[in-house]
Short mmCIF file of C-alpha atoms and ligand atoms in Angstrom, two decimals:
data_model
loop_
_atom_site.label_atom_id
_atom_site.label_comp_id
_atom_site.label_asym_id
_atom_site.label_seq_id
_atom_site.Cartn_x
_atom_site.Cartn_y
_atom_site.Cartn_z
CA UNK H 21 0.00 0.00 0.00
CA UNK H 22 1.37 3.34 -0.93
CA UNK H 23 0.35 6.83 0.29
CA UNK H 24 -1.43 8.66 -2.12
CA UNK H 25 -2.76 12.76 -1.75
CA UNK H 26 -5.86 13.44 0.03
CA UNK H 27 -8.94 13.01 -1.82
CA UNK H 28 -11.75 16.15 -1.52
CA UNK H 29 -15.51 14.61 -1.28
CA UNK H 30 -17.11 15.46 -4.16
CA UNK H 31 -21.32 16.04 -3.88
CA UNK H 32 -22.50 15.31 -7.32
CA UNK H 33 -20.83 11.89 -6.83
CA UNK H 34 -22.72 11.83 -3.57
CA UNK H 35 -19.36 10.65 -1.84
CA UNK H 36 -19.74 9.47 1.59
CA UNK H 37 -16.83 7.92 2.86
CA UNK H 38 -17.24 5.09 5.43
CA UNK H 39 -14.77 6.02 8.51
CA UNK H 40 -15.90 3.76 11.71
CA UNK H 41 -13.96 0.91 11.56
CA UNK H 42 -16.65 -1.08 13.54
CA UNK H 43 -19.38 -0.70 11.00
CA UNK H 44 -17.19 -1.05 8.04
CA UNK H 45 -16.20 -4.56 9.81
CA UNK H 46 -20.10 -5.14 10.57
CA UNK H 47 -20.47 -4.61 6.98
CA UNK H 48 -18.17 -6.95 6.14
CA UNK H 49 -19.16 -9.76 8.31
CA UNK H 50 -22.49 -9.12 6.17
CA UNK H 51 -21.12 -9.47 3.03
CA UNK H 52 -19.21 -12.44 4.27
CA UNK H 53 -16.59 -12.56 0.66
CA UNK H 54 -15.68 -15.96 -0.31
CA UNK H 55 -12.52 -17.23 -2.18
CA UNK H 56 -14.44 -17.96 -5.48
CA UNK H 57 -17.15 -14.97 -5.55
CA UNK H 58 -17.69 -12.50 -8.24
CA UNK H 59 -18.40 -9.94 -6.49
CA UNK H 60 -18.56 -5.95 -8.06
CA UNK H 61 -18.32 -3.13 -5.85
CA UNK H 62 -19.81 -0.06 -6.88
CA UNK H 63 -18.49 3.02 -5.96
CA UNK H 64 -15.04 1.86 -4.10
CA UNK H 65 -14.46 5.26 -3.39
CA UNK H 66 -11.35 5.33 -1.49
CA UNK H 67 -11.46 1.42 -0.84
CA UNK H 68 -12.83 1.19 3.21
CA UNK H 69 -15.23 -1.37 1.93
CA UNK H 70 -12.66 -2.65 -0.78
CA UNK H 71 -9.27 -3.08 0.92
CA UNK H 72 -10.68 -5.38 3.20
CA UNK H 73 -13.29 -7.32 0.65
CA UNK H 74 -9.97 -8.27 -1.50
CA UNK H 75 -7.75 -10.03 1.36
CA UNK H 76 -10.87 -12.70 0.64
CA UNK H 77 -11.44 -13.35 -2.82
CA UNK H 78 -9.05 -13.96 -5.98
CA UNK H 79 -10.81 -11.24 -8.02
CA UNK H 80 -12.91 -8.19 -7.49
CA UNK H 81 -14.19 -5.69 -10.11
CA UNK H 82 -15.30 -1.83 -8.96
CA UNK H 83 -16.81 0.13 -10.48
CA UNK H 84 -15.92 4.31 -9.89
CA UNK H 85 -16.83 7.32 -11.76
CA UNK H 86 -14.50 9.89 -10.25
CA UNK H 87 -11.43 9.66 -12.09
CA UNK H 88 -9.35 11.29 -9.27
CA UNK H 89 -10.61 8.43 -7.03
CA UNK H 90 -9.99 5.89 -9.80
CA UNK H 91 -5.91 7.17 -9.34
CA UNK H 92 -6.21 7.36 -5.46
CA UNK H 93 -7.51 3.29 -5.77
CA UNK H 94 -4.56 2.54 -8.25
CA UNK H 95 -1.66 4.24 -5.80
CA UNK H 96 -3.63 2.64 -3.16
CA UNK H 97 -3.89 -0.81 -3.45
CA UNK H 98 -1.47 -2.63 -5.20
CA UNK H 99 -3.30 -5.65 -5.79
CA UNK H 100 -3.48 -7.78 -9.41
CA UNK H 101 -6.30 -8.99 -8.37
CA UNK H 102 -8.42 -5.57 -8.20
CA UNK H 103 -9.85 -4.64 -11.47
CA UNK H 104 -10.98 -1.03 -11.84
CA UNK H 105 -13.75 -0.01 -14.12
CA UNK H 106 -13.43 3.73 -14.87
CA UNK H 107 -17.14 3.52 -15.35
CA UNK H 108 -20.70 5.24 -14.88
CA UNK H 109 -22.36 2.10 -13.02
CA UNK H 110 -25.69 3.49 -14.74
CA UNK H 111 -24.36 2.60 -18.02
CA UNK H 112 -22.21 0.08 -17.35
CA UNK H 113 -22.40 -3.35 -19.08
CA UNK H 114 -22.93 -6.12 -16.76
CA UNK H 115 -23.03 -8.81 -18.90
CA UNK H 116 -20.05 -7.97 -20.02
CA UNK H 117 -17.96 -9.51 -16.75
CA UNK H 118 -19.61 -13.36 -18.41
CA UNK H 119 -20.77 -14.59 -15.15
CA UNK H 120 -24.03 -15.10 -14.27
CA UNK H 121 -23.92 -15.62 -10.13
CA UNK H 122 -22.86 -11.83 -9.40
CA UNK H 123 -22.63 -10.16 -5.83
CA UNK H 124 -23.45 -6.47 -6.38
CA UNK H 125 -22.59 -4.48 -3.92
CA UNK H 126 -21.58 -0.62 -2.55
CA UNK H 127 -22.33 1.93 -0.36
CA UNK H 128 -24.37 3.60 -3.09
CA UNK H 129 -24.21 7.60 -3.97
CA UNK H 130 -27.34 8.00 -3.09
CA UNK H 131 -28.41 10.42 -5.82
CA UNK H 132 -28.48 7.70 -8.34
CA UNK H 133 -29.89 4.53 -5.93
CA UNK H 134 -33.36 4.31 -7.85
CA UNK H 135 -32.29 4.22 -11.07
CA UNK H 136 -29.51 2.47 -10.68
CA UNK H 137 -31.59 -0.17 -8.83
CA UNK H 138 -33.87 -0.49 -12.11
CA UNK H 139 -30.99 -0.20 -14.47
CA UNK H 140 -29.43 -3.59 -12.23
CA UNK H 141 -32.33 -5.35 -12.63
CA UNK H 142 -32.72 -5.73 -16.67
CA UNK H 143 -29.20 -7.90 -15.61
CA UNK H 144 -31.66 -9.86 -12.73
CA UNK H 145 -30.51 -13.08 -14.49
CA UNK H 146 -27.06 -12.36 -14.15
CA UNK H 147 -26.80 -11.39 -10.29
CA UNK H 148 -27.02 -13.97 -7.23
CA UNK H 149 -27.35 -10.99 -4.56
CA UNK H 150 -27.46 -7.20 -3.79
CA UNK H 151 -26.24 -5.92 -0.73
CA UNK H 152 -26.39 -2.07 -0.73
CA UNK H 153 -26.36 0.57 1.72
CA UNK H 154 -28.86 3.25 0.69
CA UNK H 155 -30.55 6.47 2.36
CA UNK H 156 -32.74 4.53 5.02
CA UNK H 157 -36.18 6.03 3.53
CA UNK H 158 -34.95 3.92 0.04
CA UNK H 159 -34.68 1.33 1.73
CA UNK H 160 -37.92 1.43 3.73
CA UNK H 161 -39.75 2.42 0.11
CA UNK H 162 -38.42 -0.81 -1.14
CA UNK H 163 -39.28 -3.44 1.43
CA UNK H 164 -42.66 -1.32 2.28
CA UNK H 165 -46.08 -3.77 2.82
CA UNK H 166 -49.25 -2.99 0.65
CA UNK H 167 -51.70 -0.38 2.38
CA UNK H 168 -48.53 1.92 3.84
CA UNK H 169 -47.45 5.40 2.98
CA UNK H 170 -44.34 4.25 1.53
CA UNK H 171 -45.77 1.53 -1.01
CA UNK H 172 -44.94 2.68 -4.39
CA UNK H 173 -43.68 1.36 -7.50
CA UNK H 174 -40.00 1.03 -6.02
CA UNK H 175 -41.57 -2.08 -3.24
CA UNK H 176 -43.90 -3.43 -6.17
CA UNK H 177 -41.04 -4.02 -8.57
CA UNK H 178 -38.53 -4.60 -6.53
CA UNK H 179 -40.64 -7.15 -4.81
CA UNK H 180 -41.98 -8.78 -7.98
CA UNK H 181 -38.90 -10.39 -9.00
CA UNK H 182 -36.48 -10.50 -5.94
CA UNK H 183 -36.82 -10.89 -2.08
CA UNK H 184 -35.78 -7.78 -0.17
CA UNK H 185 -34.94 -7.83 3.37
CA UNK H 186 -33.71 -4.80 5.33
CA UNK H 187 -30.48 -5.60 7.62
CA UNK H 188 -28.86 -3.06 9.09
CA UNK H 189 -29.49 1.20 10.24
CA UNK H 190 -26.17 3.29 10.16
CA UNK H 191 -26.00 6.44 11.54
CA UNK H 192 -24.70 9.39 9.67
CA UNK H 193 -21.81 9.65 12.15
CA UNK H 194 -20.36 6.86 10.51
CA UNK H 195 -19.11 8.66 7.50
CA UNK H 196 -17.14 11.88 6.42
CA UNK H 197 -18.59 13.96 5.60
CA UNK H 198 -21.42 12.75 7.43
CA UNK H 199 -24.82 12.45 5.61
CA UNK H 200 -27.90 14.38 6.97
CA UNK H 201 -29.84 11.46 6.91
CA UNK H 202 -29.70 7.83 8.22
CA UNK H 203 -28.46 4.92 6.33
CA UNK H 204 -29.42 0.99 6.16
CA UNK H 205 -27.90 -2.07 4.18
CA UNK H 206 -30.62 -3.79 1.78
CA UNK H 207 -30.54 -7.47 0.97
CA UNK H 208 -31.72 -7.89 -2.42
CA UNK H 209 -31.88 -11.55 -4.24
CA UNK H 210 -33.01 -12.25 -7.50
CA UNK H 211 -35.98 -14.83 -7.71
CA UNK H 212 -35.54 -17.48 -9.94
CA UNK H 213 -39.08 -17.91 -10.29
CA UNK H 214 -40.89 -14.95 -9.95
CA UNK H 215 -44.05 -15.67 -7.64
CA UNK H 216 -46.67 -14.64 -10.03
CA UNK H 217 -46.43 -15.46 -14.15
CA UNK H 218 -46.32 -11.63 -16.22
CA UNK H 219 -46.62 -12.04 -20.42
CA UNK H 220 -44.68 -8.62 -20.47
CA UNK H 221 -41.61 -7.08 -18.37
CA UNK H 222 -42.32 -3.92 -20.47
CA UNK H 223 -46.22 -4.07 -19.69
CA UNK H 224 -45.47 -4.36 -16.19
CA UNK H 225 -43.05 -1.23 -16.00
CA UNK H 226 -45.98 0.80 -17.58
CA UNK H 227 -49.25 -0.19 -15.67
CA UNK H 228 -46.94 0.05 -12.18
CA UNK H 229 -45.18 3.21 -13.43
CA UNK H 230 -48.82 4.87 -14.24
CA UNK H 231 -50.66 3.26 -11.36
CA UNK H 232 -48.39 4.94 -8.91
CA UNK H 233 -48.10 8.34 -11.40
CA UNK H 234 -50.54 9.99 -9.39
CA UNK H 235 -50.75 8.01 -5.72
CA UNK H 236 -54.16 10.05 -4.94
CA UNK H 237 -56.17 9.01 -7.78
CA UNK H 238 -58.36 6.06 -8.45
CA UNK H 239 -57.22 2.95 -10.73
CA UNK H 240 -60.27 3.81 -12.63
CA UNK H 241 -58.64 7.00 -13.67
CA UNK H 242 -54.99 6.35 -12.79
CA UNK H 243 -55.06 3.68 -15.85
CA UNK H 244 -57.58 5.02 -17.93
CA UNK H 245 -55.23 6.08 -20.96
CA UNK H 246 -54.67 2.14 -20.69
CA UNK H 247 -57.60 -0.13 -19.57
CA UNK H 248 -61.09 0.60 -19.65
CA UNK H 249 -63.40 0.12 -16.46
CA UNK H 250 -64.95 -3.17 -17.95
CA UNK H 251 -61.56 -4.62 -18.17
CA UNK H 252 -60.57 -3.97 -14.75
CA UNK H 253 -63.71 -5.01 -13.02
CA UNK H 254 -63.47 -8.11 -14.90
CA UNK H 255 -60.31 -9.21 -13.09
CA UNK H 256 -62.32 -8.44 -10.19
CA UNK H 257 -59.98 -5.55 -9.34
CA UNK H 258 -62.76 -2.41 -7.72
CA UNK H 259 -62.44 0.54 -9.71
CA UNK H 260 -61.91 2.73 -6.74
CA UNK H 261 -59.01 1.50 -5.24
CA UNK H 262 -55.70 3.20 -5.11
CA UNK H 263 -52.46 1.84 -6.20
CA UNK H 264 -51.08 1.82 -2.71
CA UNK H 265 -53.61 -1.19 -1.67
CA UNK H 266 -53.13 -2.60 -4.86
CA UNK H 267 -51.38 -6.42 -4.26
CA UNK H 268 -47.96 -7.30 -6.49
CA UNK H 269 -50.88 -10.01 -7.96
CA UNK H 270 -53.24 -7.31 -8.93
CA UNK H 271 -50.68 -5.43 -10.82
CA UNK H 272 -49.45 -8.62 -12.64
CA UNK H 273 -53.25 -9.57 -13.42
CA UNK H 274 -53.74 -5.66 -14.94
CA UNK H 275 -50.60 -6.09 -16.83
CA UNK H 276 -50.96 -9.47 -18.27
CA UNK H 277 -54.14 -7.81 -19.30
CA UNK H 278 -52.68 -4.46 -21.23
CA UNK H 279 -50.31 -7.11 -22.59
CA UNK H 280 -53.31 -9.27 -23.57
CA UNK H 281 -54.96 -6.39 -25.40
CA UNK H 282 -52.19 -4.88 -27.00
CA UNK H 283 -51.23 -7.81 -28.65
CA UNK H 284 -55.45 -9.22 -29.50
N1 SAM G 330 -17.41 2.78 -0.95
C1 SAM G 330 -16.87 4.01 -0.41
C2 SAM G 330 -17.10 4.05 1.09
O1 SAM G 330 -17.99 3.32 1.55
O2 SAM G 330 -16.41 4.78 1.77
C3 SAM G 330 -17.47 5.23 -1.08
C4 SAM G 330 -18.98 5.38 -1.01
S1 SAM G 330 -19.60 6.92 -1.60
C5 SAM G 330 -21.16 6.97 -0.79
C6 SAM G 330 -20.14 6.58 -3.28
C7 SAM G 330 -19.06 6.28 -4.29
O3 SAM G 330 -19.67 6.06 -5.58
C8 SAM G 330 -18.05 7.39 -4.52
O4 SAM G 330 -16.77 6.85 -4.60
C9 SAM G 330 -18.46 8.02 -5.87
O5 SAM G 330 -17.41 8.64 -6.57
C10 SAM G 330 -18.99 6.79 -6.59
N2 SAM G 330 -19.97 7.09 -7.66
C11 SAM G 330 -20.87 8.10 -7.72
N3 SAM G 330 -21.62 8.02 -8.83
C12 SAM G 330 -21.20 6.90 -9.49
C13 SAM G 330 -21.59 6.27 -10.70
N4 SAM G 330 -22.59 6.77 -11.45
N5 SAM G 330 -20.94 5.17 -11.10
C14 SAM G 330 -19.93 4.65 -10.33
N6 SAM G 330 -19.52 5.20 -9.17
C15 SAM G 330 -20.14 6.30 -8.74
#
């Protein structure tokens, strides 16, 4: 390990650097790296999570946007067996790595967590597990039950094709520069078999996206650019009902159904 100049947080990478040894090694006994994973880190930042991840495994890939962190990493660790992407993890091609049992994981920027989480999963087949420390509402939104405040269309699809479990709350003081806002890790596996059958990813991503468009409003008119009240009483969904006490079921039955009619 060499020294290498000190690195300046930048915001619009949303860089929060992990600093309390404890949680980093809490973190780590979470993650749990085995000889033979493939594990990618996102966002290695200045390698807390990293240095000690690679004393476990025979490869890891990161992924970092900041090129000044990108140098700091390289004069860092000296390690053949660290492979740095230079990379936007947005954009970045997953498939590309040719291995389809994947651990994903990082202590995300937070600024891009949603849509990074919907970018990750058009590679669902490709990853084994998520483990990601996001802003603690995120993760709340995503594990959220049907009926609550924070059911929206990150819980439904997230909860449609993997199983999400909320692990761990870190406190802001755990970090420089500390966040405003609390933190907690996210479990996320891919199912194999998803728990209900859907004809159409894309028909799913429109009916959820549009159900939850406008959270006050009716399904009746939430959907109406895309089913007509016949339809949906037919699959015995009311037409007064708001997408928040919609079930994952009822959205795959109103989707399979768009789907259906699209394609009659
Ligand atoms: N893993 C480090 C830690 O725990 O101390 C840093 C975490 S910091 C919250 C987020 C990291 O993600 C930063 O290193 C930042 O530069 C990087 N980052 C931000 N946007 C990114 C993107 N679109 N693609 C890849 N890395 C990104």
């Amino acid at each position: 390990m060499h020294k290498a100049p000190a690195h300046k947080a930048r915001k619009r990478f949303g860089q929060h650097f992990l600093s309390d040894q404890t949680i980093i090694e809490k973190i780590i006994n979470i993650i749990n790296p085995q000889k033979h994973d493939h594990i990618i880190e996102i966002g290695p930042g200045k390698g807390a999570l990293t240095i000690p991840i690679i004393k476990s495994v025979n490869k890891l890939n990161v992924i970092e946007i900041d090129k000044d962190l990108v140098n700091f990493l390289k004069k860092t660790i000296d390690s053949e067996l660290l492979v740095i992407h230079e990379n936007d993890a947005l954009k970045f091609n997953y498939s590309k790595l040719n291995h389809s049992d994947l651990r994903i994981i990082g202590n995300l920027p937070y600024n891009i967590s949603t849509p990074l989480l919907f970018h990750l999963l058009s590679y669902k087949n490709l990853i084994k597990e998520m483990l990601f420390m996001l802003q603690k509402e995120v993760v709340e939104r995503i594990c959220a039950k049907c009926g609550t405040k924070q059911y929206g269309r990150l819980s439904v699809t997230l909860q449609y094709y993997c199983n999400v479990e909320s692990l761990l709350v870190i406190k802001p003081d755990a970090f420089n520069p500390s966040p405003k806002i609390d933190s907690a890790i996210i479990k996320i596996v891919p199912l194999v078999q998803p728990r209900y059958k859907l004809n159409s990813d894309e028909s799913f991503k429109i009916i959820v996206r549009e159900a939850f468009s406008q959270r006050r409003k009716t399904i009746r008119n939430g959907l109406k650019n895309y089913l007509n009240e016949d339809e949906i009483e037919k699959i015995g969904i009311p037409l007064n009902e708001r997408a928040e006490n919609l079930h994952i079921k009822d959205f795959v039955k109103l989707s399979n159904l768009y789907y259906q009619l699209q394609n009659n």
